[in-house]
Coordinates of C-alpha atoms in Angstrom, one line a residue:
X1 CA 163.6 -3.5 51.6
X2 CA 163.0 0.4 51.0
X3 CA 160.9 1.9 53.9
X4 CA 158.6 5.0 53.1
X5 CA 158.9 8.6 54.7
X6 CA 156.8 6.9 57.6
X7 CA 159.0 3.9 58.1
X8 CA 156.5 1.1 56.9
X9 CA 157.4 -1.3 54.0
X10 CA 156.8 0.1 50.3
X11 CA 154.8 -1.9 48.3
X12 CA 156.9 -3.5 45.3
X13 CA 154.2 -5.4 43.1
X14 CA 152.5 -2.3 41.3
X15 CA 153.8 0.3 39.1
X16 CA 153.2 4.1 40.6
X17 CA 151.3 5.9 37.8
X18 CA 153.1 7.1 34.9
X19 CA 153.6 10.7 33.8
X20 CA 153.2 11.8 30.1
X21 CA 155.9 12.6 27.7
X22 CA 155.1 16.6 28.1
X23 CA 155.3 16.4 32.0
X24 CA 158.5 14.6 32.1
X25 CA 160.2 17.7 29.8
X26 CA 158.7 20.1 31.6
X27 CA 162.2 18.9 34.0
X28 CA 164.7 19.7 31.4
X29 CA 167.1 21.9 32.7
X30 CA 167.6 24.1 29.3
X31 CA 166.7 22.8 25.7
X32 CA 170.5 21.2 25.2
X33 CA 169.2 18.7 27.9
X34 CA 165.8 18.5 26.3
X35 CA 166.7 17.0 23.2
X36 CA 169.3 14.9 24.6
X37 CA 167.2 13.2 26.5
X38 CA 164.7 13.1 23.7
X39 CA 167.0 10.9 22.1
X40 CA 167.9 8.6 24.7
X41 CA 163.7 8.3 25.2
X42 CA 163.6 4.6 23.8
X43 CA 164.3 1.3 24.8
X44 CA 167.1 0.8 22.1
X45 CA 170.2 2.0 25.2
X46 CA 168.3 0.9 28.0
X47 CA 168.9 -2.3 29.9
X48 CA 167.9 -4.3 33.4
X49 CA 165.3 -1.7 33.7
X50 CA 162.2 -1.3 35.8
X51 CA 160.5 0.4 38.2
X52 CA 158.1 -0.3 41.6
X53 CA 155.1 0.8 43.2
X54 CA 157.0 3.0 45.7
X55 CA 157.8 5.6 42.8
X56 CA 161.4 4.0 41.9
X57 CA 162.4 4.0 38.2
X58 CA 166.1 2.6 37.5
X59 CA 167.8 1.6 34.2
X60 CA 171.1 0.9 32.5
X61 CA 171.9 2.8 29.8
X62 CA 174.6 2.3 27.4
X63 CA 177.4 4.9 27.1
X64 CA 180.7 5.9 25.2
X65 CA 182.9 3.6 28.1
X66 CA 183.0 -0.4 28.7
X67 CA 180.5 0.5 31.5
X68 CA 176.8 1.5 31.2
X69 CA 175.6 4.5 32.9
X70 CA 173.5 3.6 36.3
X71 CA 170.4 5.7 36.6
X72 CA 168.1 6.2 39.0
X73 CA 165.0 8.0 39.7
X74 CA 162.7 8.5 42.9
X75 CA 159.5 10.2 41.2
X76 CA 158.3 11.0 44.8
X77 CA 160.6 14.0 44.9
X78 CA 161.7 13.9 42.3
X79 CA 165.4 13.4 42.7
X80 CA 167.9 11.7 40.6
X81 CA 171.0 10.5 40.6
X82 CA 173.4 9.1 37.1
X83 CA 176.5 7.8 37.5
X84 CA 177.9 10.2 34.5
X85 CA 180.1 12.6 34.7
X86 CA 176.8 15.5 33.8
X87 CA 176.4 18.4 36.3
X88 CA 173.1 18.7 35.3
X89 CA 170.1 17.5 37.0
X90 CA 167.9 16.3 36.0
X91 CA 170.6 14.9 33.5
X92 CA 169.9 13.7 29.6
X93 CA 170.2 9.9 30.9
X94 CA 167.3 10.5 33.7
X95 CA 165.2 12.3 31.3
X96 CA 165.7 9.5 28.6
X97 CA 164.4 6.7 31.2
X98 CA 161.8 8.7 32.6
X99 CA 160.5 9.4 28.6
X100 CA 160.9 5.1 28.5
X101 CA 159.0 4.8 31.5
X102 CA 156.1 7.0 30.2
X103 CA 155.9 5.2 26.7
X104 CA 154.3 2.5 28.8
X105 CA 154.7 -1.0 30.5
X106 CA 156.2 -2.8 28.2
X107 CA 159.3 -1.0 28.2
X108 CA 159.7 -0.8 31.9
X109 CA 157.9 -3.4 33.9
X110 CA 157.3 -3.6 37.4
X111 CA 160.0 -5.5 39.3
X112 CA 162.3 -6.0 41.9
X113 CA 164.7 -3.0 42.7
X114 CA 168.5 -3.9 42.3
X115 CA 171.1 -3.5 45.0
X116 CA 173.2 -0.7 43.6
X117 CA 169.6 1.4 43.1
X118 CA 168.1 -0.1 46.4
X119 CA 171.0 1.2 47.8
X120 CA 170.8 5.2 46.7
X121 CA 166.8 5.2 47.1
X122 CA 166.9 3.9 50.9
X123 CA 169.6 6.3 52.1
X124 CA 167.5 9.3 50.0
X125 CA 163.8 8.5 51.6
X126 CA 166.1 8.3 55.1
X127 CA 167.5 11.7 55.1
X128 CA 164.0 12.9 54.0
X129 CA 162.0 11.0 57.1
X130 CA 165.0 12.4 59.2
X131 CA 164.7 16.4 58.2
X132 CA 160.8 15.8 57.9
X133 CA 160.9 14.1 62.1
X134 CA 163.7 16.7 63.2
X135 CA 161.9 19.7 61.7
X136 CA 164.3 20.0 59.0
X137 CA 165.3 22.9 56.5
X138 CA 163.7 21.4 53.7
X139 CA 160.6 21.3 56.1
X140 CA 160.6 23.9 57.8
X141 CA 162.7 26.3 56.7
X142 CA 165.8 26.5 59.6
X143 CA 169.3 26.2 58.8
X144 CA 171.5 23.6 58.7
X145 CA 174.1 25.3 61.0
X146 CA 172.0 25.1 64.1
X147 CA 170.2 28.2 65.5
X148 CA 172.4 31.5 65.0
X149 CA 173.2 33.8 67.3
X150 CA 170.1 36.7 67.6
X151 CA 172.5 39.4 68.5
X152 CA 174.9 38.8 65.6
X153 CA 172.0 38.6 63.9
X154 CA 170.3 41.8 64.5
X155 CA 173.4 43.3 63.9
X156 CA 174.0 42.6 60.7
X157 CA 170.2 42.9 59.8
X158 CA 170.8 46.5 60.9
X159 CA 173.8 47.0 59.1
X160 CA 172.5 46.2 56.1
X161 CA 169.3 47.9 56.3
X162 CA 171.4 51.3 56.9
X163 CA 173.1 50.0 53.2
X164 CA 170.1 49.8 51.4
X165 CA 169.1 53.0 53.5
X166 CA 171.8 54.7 51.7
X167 CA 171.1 53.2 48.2
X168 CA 167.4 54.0 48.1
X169 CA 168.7 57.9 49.4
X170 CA 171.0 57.7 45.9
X171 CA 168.5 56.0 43.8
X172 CA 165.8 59.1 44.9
X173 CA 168.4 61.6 43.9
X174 CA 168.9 59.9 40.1
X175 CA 165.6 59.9 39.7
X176 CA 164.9 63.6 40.8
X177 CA 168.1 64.1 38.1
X178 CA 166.5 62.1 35.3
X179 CA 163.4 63.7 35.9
X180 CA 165.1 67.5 36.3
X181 CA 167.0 67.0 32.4
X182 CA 163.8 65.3 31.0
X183 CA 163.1 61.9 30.2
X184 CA 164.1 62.7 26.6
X185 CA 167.9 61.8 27.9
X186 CA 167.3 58.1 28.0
X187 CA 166.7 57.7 24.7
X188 CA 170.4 58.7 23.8
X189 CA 172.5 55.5 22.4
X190 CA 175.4 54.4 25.0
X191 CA 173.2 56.2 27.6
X192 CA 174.8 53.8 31.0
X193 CA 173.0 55.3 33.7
X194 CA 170.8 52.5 34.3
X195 CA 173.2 49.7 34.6
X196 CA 175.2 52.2 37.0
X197 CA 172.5 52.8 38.7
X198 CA 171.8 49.3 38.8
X199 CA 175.6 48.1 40.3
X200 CA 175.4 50.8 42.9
X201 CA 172.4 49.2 43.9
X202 CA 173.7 45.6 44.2
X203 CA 176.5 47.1 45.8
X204 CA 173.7 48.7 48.7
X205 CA 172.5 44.9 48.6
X206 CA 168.9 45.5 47.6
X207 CA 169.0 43.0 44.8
X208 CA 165.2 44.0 44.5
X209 CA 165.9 47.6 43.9
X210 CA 168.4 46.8 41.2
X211 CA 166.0 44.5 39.1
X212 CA 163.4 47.3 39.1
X213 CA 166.5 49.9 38.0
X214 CA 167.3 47.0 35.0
X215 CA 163.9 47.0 33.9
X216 CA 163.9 50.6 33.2
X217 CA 166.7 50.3 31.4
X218 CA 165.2 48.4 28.9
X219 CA 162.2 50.1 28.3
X220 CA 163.4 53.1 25.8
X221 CA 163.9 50.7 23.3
X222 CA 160.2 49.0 24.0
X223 CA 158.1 50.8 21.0
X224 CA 156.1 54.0 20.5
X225 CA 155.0 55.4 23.9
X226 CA 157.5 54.5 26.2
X227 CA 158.0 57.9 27.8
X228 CA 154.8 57.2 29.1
X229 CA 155.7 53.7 30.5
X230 CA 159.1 55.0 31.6
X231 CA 157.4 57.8 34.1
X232 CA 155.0 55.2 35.2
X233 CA 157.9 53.0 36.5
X234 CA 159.6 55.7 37.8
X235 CA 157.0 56.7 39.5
X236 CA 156.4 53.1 41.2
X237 CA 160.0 52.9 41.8
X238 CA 159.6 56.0 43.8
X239 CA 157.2 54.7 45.7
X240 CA 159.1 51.9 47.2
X241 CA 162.0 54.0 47.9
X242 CA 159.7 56.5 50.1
X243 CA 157.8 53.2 51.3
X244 CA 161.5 51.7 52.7
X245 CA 162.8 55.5 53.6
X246 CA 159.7 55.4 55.9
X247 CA 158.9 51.8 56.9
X248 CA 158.5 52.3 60.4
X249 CA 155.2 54.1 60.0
X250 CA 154.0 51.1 57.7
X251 CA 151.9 48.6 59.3
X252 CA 153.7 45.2 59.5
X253 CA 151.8 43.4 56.5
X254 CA 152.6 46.1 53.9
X255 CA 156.5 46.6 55.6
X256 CA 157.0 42.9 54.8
X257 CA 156.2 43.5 51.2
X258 CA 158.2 46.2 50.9
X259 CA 161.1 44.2 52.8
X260 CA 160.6 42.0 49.8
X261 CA 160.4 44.1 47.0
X262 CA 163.7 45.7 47.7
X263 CA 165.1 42.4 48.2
X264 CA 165.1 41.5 52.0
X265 CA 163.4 38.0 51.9
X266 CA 161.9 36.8 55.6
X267 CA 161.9 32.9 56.6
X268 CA 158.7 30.8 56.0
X269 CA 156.5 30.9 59.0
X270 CA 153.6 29.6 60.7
X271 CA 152.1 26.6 60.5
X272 CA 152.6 23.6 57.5
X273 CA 149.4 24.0 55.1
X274 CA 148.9 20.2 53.8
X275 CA 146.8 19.6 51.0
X276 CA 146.5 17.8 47.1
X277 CA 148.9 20.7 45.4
X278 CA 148.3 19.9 41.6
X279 CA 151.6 21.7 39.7
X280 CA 149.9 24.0 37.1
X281 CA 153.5 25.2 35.5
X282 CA 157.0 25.7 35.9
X283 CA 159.3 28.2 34.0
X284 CA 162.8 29.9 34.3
X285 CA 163.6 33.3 33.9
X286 CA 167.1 35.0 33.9
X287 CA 168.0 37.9 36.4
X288 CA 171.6 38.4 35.9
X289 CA 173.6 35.7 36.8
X290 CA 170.8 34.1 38.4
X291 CA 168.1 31.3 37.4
X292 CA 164.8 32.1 38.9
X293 CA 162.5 29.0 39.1
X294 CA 159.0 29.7 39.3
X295 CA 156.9 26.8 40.2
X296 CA 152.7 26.9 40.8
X297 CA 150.8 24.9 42.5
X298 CA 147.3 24.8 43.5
X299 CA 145.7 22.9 46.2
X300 CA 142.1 20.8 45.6
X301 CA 141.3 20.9 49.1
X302 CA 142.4 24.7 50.5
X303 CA 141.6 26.5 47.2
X304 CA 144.9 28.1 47.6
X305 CA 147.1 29.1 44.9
X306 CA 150.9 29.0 45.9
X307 CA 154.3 30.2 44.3
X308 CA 157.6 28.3 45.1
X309 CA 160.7 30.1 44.2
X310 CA 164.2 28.3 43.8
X311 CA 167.5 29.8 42.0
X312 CA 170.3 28.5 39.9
X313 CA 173.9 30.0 39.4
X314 CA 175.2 30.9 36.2
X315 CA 174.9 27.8 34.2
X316 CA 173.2 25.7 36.6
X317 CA 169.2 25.1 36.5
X318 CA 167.8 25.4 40.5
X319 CA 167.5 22.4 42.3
X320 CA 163.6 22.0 42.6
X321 CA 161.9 20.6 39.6
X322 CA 158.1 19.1 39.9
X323 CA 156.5 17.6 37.1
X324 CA 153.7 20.0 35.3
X325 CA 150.5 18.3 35.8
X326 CA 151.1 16.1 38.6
X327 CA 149.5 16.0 41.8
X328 CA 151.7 15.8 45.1
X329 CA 150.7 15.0 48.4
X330 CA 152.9 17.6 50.6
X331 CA 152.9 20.2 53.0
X332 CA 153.9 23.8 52.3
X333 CA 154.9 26.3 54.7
X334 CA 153.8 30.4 53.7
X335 CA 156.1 33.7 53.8
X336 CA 155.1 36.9 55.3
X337 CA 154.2 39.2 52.4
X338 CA 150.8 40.9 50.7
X339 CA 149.1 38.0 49.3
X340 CA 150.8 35.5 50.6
X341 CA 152.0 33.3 47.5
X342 CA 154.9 32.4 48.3
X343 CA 155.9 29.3 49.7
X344 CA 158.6 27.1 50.5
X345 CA 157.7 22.9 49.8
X346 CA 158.1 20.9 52.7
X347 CA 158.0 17.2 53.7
X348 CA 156.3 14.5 50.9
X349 CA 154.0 11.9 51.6
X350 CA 153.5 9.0 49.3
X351 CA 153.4 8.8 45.4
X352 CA 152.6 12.0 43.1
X353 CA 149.4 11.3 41.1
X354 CA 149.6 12.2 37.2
X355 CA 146.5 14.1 37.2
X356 CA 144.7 16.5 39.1
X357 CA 141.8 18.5 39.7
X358 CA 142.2 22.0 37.7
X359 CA 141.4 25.4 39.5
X360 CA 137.6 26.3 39.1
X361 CA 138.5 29.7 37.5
X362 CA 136.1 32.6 36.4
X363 CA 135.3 35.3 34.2
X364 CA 138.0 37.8 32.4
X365 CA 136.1 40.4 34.4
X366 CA 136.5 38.3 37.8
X367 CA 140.1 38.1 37.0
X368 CA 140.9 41.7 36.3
X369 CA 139.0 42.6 39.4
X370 CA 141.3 39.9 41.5
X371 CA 144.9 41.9 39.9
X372 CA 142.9 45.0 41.4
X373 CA 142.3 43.8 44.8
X374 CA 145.8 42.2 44.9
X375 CA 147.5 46.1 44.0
X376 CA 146.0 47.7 46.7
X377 CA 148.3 45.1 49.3
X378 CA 151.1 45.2 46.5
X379 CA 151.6 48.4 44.2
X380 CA 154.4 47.0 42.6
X381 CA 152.5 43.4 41.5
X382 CA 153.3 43.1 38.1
X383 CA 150.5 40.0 37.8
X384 CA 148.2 37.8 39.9
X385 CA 147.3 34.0 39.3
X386 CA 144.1 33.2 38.1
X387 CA 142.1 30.6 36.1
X388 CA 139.5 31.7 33.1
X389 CA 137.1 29.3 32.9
X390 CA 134.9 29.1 29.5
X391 CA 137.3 31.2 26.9
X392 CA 138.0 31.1 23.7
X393 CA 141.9 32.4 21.6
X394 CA 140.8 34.8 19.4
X395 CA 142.9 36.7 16.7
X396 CA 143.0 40.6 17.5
X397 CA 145.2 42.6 15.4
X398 CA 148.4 41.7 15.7
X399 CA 147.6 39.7 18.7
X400 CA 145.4 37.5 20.5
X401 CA 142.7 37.9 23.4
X402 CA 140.8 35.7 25.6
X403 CA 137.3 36.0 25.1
X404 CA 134.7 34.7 27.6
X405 CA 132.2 32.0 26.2
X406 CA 128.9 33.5 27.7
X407 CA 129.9 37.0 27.5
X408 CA 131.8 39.6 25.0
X409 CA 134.5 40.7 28.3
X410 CA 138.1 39.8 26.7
X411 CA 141.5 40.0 28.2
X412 CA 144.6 40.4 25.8
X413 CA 147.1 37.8 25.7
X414 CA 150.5 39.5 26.9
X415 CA 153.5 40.4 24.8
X416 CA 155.7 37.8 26.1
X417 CA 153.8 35.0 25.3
X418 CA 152.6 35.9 21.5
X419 CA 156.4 34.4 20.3
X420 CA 156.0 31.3 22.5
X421 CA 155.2 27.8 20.8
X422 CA 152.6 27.6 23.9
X423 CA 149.7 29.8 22.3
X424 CA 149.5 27.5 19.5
X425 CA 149.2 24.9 21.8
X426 CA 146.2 27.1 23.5
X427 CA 144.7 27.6 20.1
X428 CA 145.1 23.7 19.2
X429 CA 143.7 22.5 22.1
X430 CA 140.7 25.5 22.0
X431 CA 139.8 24.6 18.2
X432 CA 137.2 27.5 18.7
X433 CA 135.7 25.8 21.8
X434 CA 135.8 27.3 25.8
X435 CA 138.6 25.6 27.3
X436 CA 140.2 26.4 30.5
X437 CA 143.8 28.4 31.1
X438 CA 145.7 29.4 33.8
X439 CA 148.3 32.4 33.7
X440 CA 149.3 35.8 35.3
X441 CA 146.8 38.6 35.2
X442 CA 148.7 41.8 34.9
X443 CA 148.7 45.6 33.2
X444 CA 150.4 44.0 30.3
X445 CA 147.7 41.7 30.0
X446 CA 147.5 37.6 30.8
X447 CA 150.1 35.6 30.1
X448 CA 148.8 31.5 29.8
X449 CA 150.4 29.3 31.4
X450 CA 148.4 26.0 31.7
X451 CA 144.9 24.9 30.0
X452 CA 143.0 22.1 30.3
X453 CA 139.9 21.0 27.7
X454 CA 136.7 21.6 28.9
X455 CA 134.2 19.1 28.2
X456 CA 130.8 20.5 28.8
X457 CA 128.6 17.2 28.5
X458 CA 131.0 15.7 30.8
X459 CA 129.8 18.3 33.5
X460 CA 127.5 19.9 35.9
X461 CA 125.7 22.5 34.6
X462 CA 124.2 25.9 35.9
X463 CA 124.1 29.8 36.5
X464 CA 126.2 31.7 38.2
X465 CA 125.2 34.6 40.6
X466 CA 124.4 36.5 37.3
X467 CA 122.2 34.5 36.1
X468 CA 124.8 33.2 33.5
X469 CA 125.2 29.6 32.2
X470 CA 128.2 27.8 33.2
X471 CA 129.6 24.7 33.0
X472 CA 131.7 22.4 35.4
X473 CA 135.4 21.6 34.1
X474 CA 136.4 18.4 33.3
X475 CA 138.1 16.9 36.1
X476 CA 140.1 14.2 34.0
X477 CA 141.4 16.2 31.3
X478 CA 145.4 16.5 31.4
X479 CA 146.9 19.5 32.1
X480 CA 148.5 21.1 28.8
X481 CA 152.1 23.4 29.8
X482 CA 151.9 26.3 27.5
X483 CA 155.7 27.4 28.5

């Protein structure tokens, strides 16, 4: 019998709700994985499979060797576990029986878990009930080792604090130098300062400092105008090197962003904030030899807006993956910071929904105004999360812009996300009708992340403060990744 995070019985009769195809990708560690599970995503290899009410989904599937491949899944986490040889998780064979267990009933019924998957999923939702009762680090944060000792601690918080002390002294002095010969000089081909700059940084271990030194790097080879750009980000750069050279005179809110920027990350504290936490999207970026995951969630009864953060080594995706578009039952736990996004996921409680509630969202203007407020607690926010509600793609130039429905305010879809298959996605789904989108909100302009349909007869309708018409969004539409 498989016991839940609270120790009762799990019921085995009905199937936990299905995901869709597009929510079960959205796991893929890289695209290699993506279409190898694609192809493994019908019943054809597949055998003794099923899955239960408690959020179990197991399967044989049929391999190269005299043995089939055992394959488990425990959507509540989600976790995984293959008995191949992959390194990659979620791997092509759990992708391939999640995509057969999202084609429908038929191909996975509801059944009786086996004894080699029983056996996996009992001692997994164990170790969770035991870290979620003892306080745990996935809970709360703490490390495994046991409490460390504070005065080894504050020593070596001190010691490397005088490092990066020392690096942001060097960093001022290449900037005064750059700035001294003209910014002309970084245009020159071969021109290594900034990946020298960047090393020496690493080496002061602000990892934060160095990413910012990076970027500039790249930005004489961005178009016309970027002199201009290039003293702007030198300028913010600046900024947090005086900000850390004089963070005792900061008051503590602002210190612990700057703590951050440059790279010194604090513990989640306080108390657990429980809540419905719908996933609105989930992307990777590279820094170096590092994977950053960037997972959003968005909580139906708080109104808050989260950020977890999880990293990868070379070659390896990060460990936590949630389904886009899914709705999870769980408690979060906040880090110190301006805005307070961040977050790291704590314990799980029963079995995520497929659908959610989307973010009420606002105006283009209401957005831009939210970036605003959010720089004056962070100079050195590249974006903010918010929701449009009631916009329309439209073709600009050699672009695209979000147009609001009841109004003629617009905000320009970013660079980045023009070459992405995602803003076709927004303009399918949009067929010249208001929809709703999610994204960053930045000085490069919004970047779309998620979008939902909005169905207007479906809805209440209204006027806002303004007097403008608005409409309610529809509650049951599916959230659409667009990246």
């Amino acid at each position: 019998m498989l016991l839940s995070h609270g120790g009762e019985p799990l019921r085995t009769a009905d199937p936990a709700a299905r995901w869709t195809v597009e929510q079960v990708l959205a796991l893929a560690p890289d695209d290699t994985s993506r279409r190898a599970g694609s192809k493994l995503g019908s019943a054809g290899p597949w055998s003794v499979g099923g899955c239960d009410g408690s959020g179990a989904v197991w399967g044989l599937c049929k391999g190269s060797g005299s043995k089939p491949y055992q394959t488990v899944v425990d959507t509540t986490g989600p976790a995984y576990t293959c008995s191949c040889p992959s390194r990659k998780f979620p791997c092509k064979h759990a992708l391939g029986l999640l995509l057969v267990w999202a084609s429908g009933e038929s191909a996975l019924p509801a059944g009786e878990v086996p004894d080699w998957a029983g056996e996996w999923l009992t001692g997994r939702r164990k170790r969770a009930a035991d870290k979620g009762e003892k306080g745990g680090p996935v809970a709360r944060g703490a490390s495994a080792a046991g409490p460390a000792d504070p005065e080894a601690a504050r020593r070596r918080a001190e010691r490397r604090a005088g490092r990066i002390t020392g690096g942001a002294q060097e960093l001022e002095q290449r900037l005064t130098d750059l700035l001294r010969g003209g910014l002309a000089a970084a245009d020159q081909p071969g021109y290594g300062l900034w990946e020298e700059t960047a090393a020496r940084m690493v080496d002061a271990q602000a990892p934060g400092l160095a990413s910012r030194v990076r970027e500039l790097g790249s930005i004489p080879a961005s178009g016309p105008g970027w002199p201009v750009r290039l003293l702007e980000e030198c300028a913010l750069l600046h900024l947090l090197d005086s900000a850390w050279l004089g963070i005792d005179r900061l008051p503590e809110p602002l210190a612990a962003t700057v703590r951050t920027r440059v790279g010194l990350t604090a513990p989640a504290e306080g108390p657990p904030i429980r809540d419905h936490w719908l996933v609105l999207a989930q992307y990777d970026t590279p820094d170096g030899k590092i994977v950053t995951r960037r997972i959003w969630l968005y909580g139906s009864d708080s109104g808050r807006t989260a950020l977890l953060l999880s990293f990868g080594a070379a070659g390896r995706a990060p460990g936590l993956a949630l389904p886009v578009g899914v709705t999870i039952d769980a408690e979060i736990t906040l880090h110190p910071g301006a805005g307070r996004l961040r977050a790291e996921l704590g314990g799980q409680f029963g079995v995520p929904s497929p659908i959610g509630t989307p973010p009420p969202g606002g105006t283009a203007a209401a957005a831009i105004g939210a970036y605003g407020d959010a720089l004056l607690d962070d100079p050195w926010l590249d974006a903010w999360p918010v929701t449009l509600r009631e916009v329309i793609p439209v073709p600009s130039g050699d672009g695209w812009q979000l147009v609001d429905a009841a109004s003629d305010a617009a905000l320009p879809v970013a660079p980045s996300a023009l070459s992405r298959p995602g803003l076709w996605k927004l303009v399918a789904l949009s067929g010249g009708s208001p929809i709703t989108v999610f994204g960053e909100c930045g000085h490069r302009g919004f970047d779309p992340l998620a979008a939902w349909s909005t169905d207007a007869d479906a809805g209440a309708c209204g006027v806002d403060a303004d007097g403008v018409g608005i409409s309610s969004v529809d509650t049951t539409s599916e959230t659409v990744p667009l990246i």
